[in-house]
Coordinates of C-alpha atoms in Angstrom, one line a residue:
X1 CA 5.5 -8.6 -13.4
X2 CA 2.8 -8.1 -16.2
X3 CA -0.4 -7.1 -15.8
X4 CA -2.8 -9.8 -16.0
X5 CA -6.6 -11.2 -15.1
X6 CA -4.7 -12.6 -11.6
X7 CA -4.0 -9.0 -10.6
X8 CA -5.8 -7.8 -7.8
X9 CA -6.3 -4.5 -6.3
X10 CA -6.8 -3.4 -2.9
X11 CA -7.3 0.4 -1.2
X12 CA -6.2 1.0 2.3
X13 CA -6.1 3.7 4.8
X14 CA -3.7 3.4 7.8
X15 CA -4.6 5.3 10.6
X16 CA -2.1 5.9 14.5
X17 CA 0.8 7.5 14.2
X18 CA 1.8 7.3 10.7
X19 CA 3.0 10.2 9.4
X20 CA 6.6 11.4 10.0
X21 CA 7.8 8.3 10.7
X22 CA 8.6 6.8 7.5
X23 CA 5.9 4.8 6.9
X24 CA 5.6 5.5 3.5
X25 CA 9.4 4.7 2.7
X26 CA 8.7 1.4 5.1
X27 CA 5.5 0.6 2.5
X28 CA 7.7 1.7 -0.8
X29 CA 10.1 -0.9 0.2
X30 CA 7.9 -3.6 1.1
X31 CA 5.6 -3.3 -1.7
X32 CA 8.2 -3.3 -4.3
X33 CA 10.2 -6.1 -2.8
X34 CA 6.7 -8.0 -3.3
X35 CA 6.7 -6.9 -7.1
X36 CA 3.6 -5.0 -6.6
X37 CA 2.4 -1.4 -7.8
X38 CA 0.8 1.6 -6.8
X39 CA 1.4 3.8 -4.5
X40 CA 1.9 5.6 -0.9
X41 CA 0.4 8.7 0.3
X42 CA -0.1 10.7 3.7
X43 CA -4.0 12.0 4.1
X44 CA -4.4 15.4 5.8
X45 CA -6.4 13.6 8.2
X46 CA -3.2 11.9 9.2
X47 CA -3.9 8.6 8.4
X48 CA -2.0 7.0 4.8
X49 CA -3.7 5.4 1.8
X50 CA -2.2 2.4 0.1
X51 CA -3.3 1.6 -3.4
X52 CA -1.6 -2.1 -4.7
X53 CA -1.6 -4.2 -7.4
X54 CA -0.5 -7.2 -7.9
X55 CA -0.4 -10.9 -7.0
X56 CA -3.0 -11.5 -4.0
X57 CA -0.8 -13.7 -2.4
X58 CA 1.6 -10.4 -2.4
X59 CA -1.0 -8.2 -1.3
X60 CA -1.9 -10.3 1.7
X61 CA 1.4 -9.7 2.8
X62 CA 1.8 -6.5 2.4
X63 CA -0.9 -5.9 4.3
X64 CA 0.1 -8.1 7.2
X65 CA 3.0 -5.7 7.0
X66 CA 1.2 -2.7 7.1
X67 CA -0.3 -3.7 10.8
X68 CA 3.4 -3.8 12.0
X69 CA 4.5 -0.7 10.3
X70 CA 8.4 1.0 10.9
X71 CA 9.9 0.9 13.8
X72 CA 8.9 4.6 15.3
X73 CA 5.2 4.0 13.8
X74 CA 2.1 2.9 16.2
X75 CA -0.5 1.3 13.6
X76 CA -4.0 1.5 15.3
X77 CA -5.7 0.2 12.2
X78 CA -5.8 -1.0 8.5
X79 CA -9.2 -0.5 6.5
X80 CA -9.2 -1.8 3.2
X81 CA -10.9 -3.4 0.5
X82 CA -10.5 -5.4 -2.7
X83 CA -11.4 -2.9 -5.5
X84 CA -12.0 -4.5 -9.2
X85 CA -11.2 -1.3 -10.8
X86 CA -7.8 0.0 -10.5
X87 CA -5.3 2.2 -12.7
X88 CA -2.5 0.7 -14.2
X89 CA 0.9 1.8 -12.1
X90 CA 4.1 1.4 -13.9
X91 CA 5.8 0.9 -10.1
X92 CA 5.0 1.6 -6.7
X93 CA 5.1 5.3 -5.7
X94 CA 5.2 7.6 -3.1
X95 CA 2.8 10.3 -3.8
X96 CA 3.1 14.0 -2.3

């Protein structure tokens, strides 16, 4: 997928039990099966920030999935918003 004026952006945090149960794997895969980019990373707060780009069509889905989460995860919320300014990602990540 190129980059183009369509893209859109969104930043999310996750919060429940998210970390150590491979949510970020579970977003990796679903993200880049939707073609989008950006990345995946756990928050010392213990929730996990998603930045995507891509197709809003692609987005929306990804975050429908991000409600569900893995299997062993127990998503008590997703915060996000559309953002107009976002890096350019080469694929989607998972970020230490």
């Amino acid at each position: 997928m190129q980059s183009s004026e369509m893209d859109a952006c969104i930043e999310a945090y996750v919060s429940g039990r998210v970390q150590g149960v491979f949510f970020r794997q579970f977003t990796k895969d679903t993200a880049t099966s939707l073609e989008l980019k950006g990345y995946v990373k756990n928050l010392a707060d213990g929730r996990v920030k998603v930045v995507a780009r891509g197709d809003p069509e692609s987005i929306e889905k990804l975050l429908n999935r991000l409600h569900e989460g893995p299997a062993m995860a127990s998503v008590e919320g997703v915060n996000y918003r559309w953002v107009t300014e976002c890096e350019e990602f080469r694929d989607f990540d998972i970020r230490r």
